[in-house]
Short mmCIF file of C-alpha atoms in Angstrom, two decimals:
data_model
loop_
_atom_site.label_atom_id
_atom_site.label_comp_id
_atom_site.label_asym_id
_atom_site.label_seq_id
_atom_site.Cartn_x
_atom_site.Cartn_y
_atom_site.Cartn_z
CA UNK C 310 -13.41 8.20 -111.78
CA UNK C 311 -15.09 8.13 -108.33
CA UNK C 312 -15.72 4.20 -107.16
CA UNK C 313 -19.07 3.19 -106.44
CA UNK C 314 -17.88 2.49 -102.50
CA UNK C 315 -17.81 6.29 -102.27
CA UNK C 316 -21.28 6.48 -103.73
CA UNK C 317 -22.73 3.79 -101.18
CA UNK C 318 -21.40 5.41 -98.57
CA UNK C 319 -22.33 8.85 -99.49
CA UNK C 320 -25.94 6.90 -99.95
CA UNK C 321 -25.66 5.21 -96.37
CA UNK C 322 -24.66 8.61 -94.49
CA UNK C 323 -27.74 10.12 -96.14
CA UNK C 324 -30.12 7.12 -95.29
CA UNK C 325 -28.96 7.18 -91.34
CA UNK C 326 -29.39 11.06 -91.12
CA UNK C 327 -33.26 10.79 -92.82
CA UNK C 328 -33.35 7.57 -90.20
CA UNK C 329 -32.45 9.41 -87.51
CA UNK C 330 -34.43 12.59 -88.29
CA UNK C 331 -37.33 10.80 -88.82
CA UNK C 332 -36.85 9.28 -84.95
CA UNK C 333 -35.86 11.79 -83.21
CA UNK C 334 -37.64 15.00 -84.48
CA UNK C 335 -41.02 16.33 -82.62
CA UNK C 336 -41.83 18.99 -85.87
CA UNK C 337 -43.72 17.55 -88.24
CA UNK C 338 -42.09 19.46 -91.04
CA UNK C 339 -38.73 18.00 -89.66
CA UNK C 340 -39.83 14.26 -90.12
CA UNK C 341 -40.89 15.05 -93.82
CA UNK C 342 -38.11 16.94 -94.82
CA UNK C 343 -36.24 13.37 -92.91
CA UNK C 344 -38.25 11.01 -95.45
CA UNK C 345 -37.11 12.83 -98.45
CA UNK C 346 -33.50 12.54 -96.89
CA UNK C 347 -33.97 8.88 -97.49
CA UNK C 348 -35.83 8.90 -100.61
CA UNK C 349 -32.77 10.61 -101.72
CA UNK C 350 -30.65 8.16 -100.50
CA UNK C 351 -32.19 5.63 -102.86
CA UNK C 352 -31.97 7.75 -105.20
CA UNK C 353 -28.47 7.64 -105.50
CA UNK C 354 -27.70 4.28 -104.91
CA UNK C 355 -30.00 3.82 -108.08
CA UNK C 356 -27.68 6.02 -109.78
CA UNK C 357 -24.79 4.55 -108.96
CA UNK C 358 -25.61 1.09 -109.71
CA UNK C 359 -26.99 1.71 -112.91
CA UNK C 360 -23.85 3.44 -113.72
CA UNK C 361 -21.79 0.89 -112.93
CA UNK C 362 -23.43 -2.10 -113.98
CA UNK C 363 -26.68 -1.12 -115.61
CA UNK C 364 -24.80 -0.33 -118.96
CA UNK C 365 -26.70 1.89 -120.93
CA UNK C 366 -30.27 0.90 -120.46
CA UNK C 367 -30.59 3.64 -117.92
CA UNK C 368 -33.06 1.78 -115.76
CA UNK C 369 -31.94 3.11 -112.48
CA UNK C 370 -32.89 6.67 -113.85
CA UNK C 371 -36.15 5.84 -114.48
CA UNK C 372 -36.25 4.31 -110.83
CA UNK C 373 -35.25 7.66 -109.58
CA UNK C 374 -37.34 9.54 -111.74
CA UNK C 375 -40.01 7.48 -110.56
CA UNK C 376 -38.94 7.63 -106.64
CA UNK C 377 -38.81 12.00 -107.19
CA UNK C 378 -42.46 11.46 -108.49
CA UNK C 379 -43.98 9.38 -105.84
CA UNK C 380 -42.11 11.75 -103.52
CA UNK C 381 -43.20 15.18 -104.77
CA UNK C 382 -47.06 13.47 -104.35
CA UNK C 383 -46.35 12.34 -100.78
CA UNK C 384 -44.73 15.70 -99.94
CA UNK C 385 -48.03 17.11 -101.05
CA UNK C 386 -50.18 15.14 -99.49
CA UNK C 387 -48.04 15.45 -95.76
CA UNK C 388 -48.47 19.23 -95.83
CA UNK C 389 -52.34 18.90 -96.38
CA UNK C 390 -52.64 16.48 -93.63
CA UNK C 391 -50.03 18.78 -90.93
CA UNK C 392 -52.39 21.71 -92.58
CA UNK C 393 -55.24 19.97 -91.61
CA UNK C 394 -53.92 18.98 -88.29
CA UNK C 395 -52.68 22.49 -87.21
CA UNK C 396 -55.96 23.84 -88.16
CA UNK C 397 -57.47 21.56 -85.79
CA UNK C 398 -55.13 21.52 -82.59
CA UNK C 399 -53.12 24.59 -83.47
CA UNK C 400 -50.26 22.32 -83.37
CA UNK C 401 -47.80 20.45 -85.17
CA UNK C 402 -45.47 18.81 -82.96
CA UNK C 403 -45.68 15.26 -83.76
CA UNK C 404 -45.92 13.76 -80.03
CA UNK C 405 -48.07 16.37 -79.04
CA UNK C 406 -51.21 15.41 -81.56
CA UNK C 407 -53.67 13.88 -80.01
CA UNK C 408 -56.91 13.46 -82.67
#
């Protein structure tokens, strides 16, 4: 059986990578695809407490369930608005938008 350490680690590795893609990158695609990075993160560290102490009422599912919908909605609505923005200044660097 893997320990949940392993799990919060894998979980923390994930979170600073989406962290530091989010800061770093100038593409605006790049800083979205960061943010679900760290949505993911949470994802498992939902997982992996509600398999370890959440017994069987599989709450931390639902969390992530929820967390994949709220995600798949804001990953919608970010490509409309870089879309929206590239149809404007035919651009979608991130430090070079200037509306």
């Amino acid at each position: 059986m893997i320990p949940l350490s392993d799990f919060l680690i894998l979980g923390a590795i994930l979170f600073s990578v989406g962290i530091f893609g989010a800061l770093t990158r100038r593409n605006a695609m790049g800083i979205l695809m960061s943010i679900e990075l760290i949505l993911n993160a949470a994802n498992i560290n939902f997982i992996a407490f509600n398999k370890f102490y959440g017994a069987k009422d599989g709450l931390g599912q639902v969390f992530a369930l929820l967390v994949i919908t709220i995600a798949a909605a804001s990953a919608v609505v970010g490509l409309v608005l870089v879309i929206a923005v590239y149809r404007n200044t035919k651009n979608i660097f991130a430090d070079k938008i200037n509306l």
